[in-house]
Coordinates of N, CA and C and ligand atoms in Angstrom, one line a residue:
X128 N -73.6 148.3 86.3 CA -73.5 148.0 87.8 C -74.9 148.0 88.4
X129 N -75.2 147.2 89.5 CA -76.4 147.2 90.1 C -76.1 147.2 92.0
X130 N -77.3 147.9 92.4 CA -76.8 148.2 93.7 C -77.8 146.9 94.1
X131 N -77.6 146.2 95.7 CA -78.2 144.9 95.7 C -78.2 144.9 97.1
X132 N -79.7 145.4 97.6 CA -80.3 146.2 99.2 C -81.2 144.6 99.1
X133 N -80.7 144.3 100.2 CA -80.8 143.0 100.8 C -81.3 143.3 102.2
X134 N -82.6 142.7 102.4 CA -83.1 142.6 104.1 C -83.0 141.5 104.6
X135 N -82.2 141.3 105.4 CA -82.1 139.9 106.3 C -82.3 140.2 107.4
X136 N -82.1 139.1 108.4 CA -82.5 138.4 109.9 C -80.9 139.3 110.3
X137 N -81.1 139.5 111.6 CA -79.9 139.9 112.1 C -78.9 138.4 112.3
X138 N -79.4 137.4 112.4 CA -78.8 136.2 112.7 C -77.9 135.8 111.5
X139 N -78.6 135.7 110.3 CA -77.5 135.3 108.6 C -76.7 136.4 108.9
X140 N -76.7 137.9 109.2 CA -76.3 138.7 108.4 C -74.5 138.4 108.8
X141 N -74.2 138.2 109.8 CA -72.5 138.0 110.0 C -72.0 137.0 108.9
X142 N -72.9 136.2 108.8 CA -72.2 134.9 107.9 C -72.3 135.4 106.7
X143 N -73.4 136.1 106.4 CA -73.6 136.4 104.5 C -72.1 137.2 104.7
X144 N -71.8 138.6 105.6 CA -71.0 139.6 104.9 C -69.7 138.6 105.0
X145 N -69.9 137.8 105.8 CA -68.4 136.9 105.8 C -68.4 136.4 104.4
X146 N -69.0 135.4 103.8 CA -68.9 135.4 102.9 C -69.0 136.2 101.7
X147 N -69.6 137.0 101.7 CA -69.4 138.6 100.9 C -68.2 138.5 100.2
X148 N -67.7 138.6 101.8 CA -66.0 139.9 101.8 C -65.1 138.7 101.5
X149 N -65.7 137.4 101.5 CA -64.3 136.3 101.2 C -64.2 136.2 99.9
X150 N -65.8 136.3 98.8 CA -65.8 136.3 97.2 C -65.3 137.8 97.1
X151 N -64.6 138.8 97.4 CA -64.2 139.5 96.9 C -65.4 141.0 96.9
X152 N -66.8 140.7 97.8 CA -67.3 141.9 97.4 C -67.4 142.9 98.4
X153 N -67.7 144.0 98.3 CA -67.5 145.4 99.1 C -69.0 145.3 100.1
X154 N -69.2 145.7 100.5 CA -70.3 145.8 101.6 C -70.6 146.5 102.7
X155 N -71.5 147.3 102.5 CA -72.4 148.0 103.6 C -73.7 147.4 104.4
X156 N -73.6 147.3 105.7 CA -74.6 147.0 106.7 C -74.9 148.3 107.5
X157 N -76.4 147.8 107.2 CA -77.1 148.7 107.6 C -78.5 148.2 109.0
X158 N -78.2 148.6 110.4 CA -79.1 148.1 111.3 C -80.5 148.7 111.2
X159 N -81.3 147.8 110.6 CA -82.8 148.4 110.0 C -83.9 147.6 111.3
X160 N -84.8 148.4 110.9 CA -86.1 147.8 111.7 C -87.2 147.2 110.6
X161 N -88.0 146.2 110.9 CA -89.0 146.2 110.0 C -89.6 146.9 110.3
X162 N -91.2 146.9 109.4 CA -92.1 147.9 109.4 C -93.4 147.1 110.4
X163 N -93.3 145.8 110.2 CA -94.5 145.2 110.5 C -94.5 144.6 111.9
X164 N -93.4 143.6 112.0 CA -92.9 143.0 113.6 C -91.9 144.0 114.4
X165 N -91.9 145.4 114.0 CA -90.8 146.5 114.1 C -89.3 145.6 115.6
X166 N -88.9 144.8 114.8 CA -88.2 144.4 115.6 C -86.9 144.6 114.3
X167 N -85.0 144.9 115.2 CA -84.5 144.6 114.3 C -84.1 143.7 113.0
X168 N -83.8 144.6 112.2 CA -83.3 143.4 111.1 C -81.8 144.1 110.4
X169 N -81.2 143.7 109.5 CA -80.6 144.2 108.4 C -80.6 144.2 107.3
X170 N -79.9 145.7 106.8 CA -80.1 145.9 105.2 C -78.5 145.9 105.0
X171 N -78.3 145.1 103.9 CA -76.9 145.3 103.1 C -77.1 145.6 102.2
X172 N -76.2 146.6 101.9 CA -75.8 147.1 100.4 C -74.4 146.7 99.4
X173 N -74.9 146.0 98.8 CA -73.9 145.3 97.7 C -73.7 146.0 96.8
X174 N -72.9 146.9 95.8 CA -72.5 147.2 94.7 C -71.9 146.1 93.9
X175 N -72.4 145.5 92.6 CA -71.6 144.8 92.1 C -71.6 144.8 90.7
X176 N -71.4 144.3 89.9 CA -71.2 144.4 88.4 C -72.4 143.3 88.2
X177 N -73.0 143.6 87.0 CA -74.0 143.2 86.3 C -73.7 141.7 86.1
X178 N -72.4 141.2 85.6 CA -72.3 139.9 85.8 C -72.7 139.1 87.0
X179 N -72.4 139.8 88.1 CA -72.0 139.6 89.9 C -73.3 139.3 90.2
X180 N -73.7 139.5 89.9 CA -75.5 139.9 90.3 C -75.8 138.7 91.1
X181 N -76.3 137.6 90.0 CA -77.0 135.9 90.3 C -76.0 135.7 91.3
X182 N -74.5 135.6 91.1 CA -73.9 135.2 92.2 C -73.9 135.6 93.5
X183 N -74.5 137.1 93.7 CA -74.5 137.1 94.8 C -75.7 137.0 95.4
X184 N -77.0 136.6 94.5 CA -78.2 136.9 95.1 C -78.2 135.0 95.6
X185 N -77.3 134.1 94.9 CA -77.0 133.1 95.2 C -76.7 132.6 97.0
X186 N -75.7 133.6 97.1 CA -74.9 133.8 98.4 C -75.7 134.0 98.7
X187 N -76.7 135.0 99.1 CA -78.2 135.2 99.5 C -78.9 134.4 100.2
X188 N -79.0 133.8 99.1 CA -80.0 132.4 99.3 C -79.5 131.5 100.5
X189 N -78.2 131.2 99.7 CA -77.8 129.8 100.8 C -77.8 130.1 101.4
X190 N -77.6 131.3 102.4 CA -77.0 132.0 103.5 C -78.2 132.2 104.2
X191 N -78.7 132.7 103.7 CA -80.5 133.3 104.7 C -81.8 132.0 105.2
X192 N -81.9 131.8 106.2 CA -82.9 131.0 106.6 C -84.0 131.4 106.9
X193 N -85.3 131.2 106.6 CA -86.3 131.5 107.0 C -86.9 131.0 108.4
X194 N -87.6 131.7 108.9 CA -87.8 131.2 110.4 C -89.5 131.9 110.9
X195 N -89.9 130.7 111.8 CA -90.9 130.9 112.2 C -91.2 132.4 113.7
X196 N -92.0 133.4 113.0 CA -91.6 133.8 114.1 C -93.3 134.5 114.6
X197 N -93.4 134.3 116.1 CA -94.6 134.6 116.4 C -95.0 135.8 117.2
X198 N -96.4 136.5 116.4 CA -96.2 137.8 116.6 C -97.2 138.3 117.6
X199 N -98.1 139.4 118.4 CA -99.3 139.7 118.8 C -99.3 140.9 118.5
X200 N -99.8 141.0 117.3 CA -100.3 142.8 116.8 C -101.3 143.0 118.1
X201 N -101.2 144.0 117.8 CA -102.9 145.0 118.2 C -103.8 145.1 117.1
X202 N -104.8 144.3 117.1 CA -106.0 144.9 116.1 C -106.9 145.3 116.2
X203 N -107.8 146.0 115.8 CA -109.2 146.7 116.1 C -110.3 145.2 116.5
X204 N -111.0 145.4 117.5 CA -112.5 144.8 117.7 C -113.2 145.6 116.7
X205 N -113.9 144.5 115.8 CA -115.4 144.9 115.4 C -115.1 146.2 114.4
X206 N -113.9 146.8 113.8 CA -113.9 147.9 113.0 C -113.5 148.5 113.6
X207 N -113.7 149.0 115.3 CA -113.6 150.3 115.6 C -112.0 150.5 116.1
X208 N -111.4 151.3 116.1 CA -110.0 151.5 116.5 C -109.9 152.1 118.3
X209 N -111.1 152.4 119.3 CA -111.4 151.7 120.1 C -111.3 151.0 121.0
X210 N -111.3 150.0 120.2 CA -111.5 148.4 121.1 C -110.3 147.8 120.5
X211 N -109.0 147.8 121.5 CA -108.4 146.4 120.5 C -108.1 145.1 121.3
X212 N -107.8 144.5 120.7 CA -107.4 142.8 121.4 C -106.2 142.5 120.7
X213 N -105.7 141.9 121.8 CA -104.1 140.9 121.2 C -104.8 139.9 120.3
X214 N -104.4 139.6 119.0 CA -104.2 138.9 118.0 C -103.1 137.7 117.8
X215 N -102.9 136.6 118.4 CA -101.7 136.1 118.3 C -101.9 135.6 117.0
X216 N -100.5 135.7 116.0 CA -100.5 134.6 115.0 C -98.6 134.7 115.1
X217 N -98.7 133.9 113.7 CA -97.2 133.2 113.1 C -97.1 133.5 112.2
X218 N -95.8 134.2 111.8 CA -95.5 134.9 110.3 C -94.1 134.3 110.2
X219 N -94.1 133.4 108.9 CA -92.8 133.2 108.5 C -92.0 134.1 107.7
X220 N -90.5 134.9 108.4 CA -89.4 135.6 108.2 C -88.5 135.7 107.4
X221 N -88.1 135.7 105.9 CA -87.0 135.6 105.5 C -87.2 134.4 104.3
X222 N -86.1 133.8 104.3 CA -84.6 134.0 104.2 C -84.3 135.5 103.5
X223 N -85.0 136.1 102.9 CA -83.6 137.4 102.5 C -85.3 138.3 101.5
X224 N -85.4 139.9 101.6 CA -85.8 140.5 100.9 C -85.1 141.7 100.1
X225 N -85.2 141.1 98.6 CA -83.7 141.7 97.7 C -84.6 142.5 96.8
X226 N -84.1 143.7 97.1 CA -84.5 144.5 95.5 C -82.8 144.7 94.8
X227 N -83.1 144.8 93.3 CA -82.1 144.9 92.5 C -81.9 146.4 91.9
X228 N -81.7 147.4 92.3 CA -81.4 149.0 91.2 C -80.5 148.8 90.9
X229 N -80.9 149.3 89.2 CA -79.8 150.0 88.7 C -79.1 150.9 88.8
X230 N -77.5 151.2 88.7 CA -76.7 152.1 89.3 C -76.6 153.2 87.9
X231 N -77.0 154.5 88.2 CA -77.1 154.9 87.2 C -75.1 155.6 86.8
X232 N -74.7 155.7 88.2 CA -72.9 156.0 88.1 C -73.0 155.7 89.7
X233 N -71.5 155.6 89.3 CA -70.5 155.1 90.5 C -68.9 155.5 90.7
X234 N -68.7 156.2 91.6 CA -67.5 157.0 91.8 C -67.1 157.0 93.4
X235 N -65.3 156.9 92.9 CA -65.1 157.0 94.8 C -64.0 158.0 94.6
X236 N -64.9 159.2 95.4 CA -64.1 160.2 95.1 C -63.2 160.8 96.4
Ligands
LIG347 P1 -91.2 143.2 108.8 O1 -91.9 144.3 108.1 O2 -91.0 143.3 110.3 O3 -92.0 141.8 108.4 C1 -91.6 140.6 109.0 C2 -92.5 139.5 108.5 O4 -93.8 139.7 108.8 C3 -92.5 139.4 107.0 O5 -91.4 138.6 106.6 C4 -93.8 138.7 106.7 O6 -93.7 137.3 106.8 C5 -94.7 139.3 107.8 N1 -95.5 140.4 107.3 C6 -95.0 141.6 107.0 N2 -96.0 142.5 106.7 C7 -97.2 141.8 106.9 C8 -98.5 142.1 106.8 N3 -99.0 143.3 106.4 N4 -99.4 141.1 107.1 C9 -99.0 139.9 107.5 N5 -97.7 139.5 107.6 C10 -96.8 140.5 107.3 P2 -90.6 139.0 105.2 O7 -91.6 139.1 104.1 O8 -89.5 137.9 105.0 O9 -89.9 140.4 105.5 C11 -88.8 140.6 106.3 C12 -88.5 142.0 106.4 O10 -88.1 142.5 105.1 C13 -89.6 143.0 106.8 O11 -89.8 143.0 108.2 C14 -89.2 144.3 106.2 O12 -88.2 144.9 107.0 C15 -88.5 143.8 104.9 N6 -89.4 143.9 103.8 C16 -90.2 142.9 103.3 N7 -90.9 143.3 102.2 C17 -90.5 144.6 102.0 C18 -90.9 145.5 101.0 N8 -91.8 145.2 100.0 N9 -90.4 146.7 101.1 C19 -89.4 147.1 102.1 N10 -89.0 146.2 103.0 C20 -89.6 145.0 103.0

């Protein structure tokens, strides 16, 4: 079995668990922040069997869109921490950031 922690856009995430839960899989959502644009996002947690895997990193795929999104960090002037200036740029978001672990056991007790 492998557990399958998925970061999406808050926008895919209703449609992916929809279709999740239509192929038959179990699913936990989880309301996450990023680290970088700290705006929300989501994590789902998929448990699925070793076969399940591709198929659902599949779902994934079609389901998640990537999107342009524009940001204004704070960055240092010149090195010093200091001085800062709005930095505007564009960071493209998504469609989906999947790690795969292995489940070392699994029980519902
Ligand atoms: P955030 O950390 O808010 O990042 C949002 C987007 O900002 C990223 O999209 C990427 O395009 C850009 N970005 C992130 N860090 C950057 C940096 N140091 N410099 C320039 N641009 C940067 P995605 O890569 O699609 O990531 C979407 C979300 O997935 C992330 O939101 C974070 O919540 C999660 N994520 C991505 N990579 C991760 C990782 N290695 N470990 C844990 N979570 C990750």
């Amino acid at each position: 079995m492998k557990l399958i922690v998925a970061v999406v856009q808050d926008q895919d995430a209703p449609r992916l668990l929809e279709k999740l839960l239509a192929q038959g899989y179990r699913a936990t959502r989880l309301a996450s922040t990023g680290g970088f644009l700290r705006q929300g996002n989501t994590t789902l947690l998929v448990g699925a069997n070793d076969g399940k895997v591709e198929e659902v990193l599949q779902l994934i795929e079609d389901t998640c869109r990537s999107r342009e999104q524009a940001v204004t960090p704070w960055v240092p002037l010149g090195g010093t921490v200091d001085t800062y200036v709005p930095y505007p740029l564009e960071v493209t978001v998504g469609g989906a950031t999947v790690f795969v672990l292995a489940v070392e056991d699994f029980r519902k007790l």
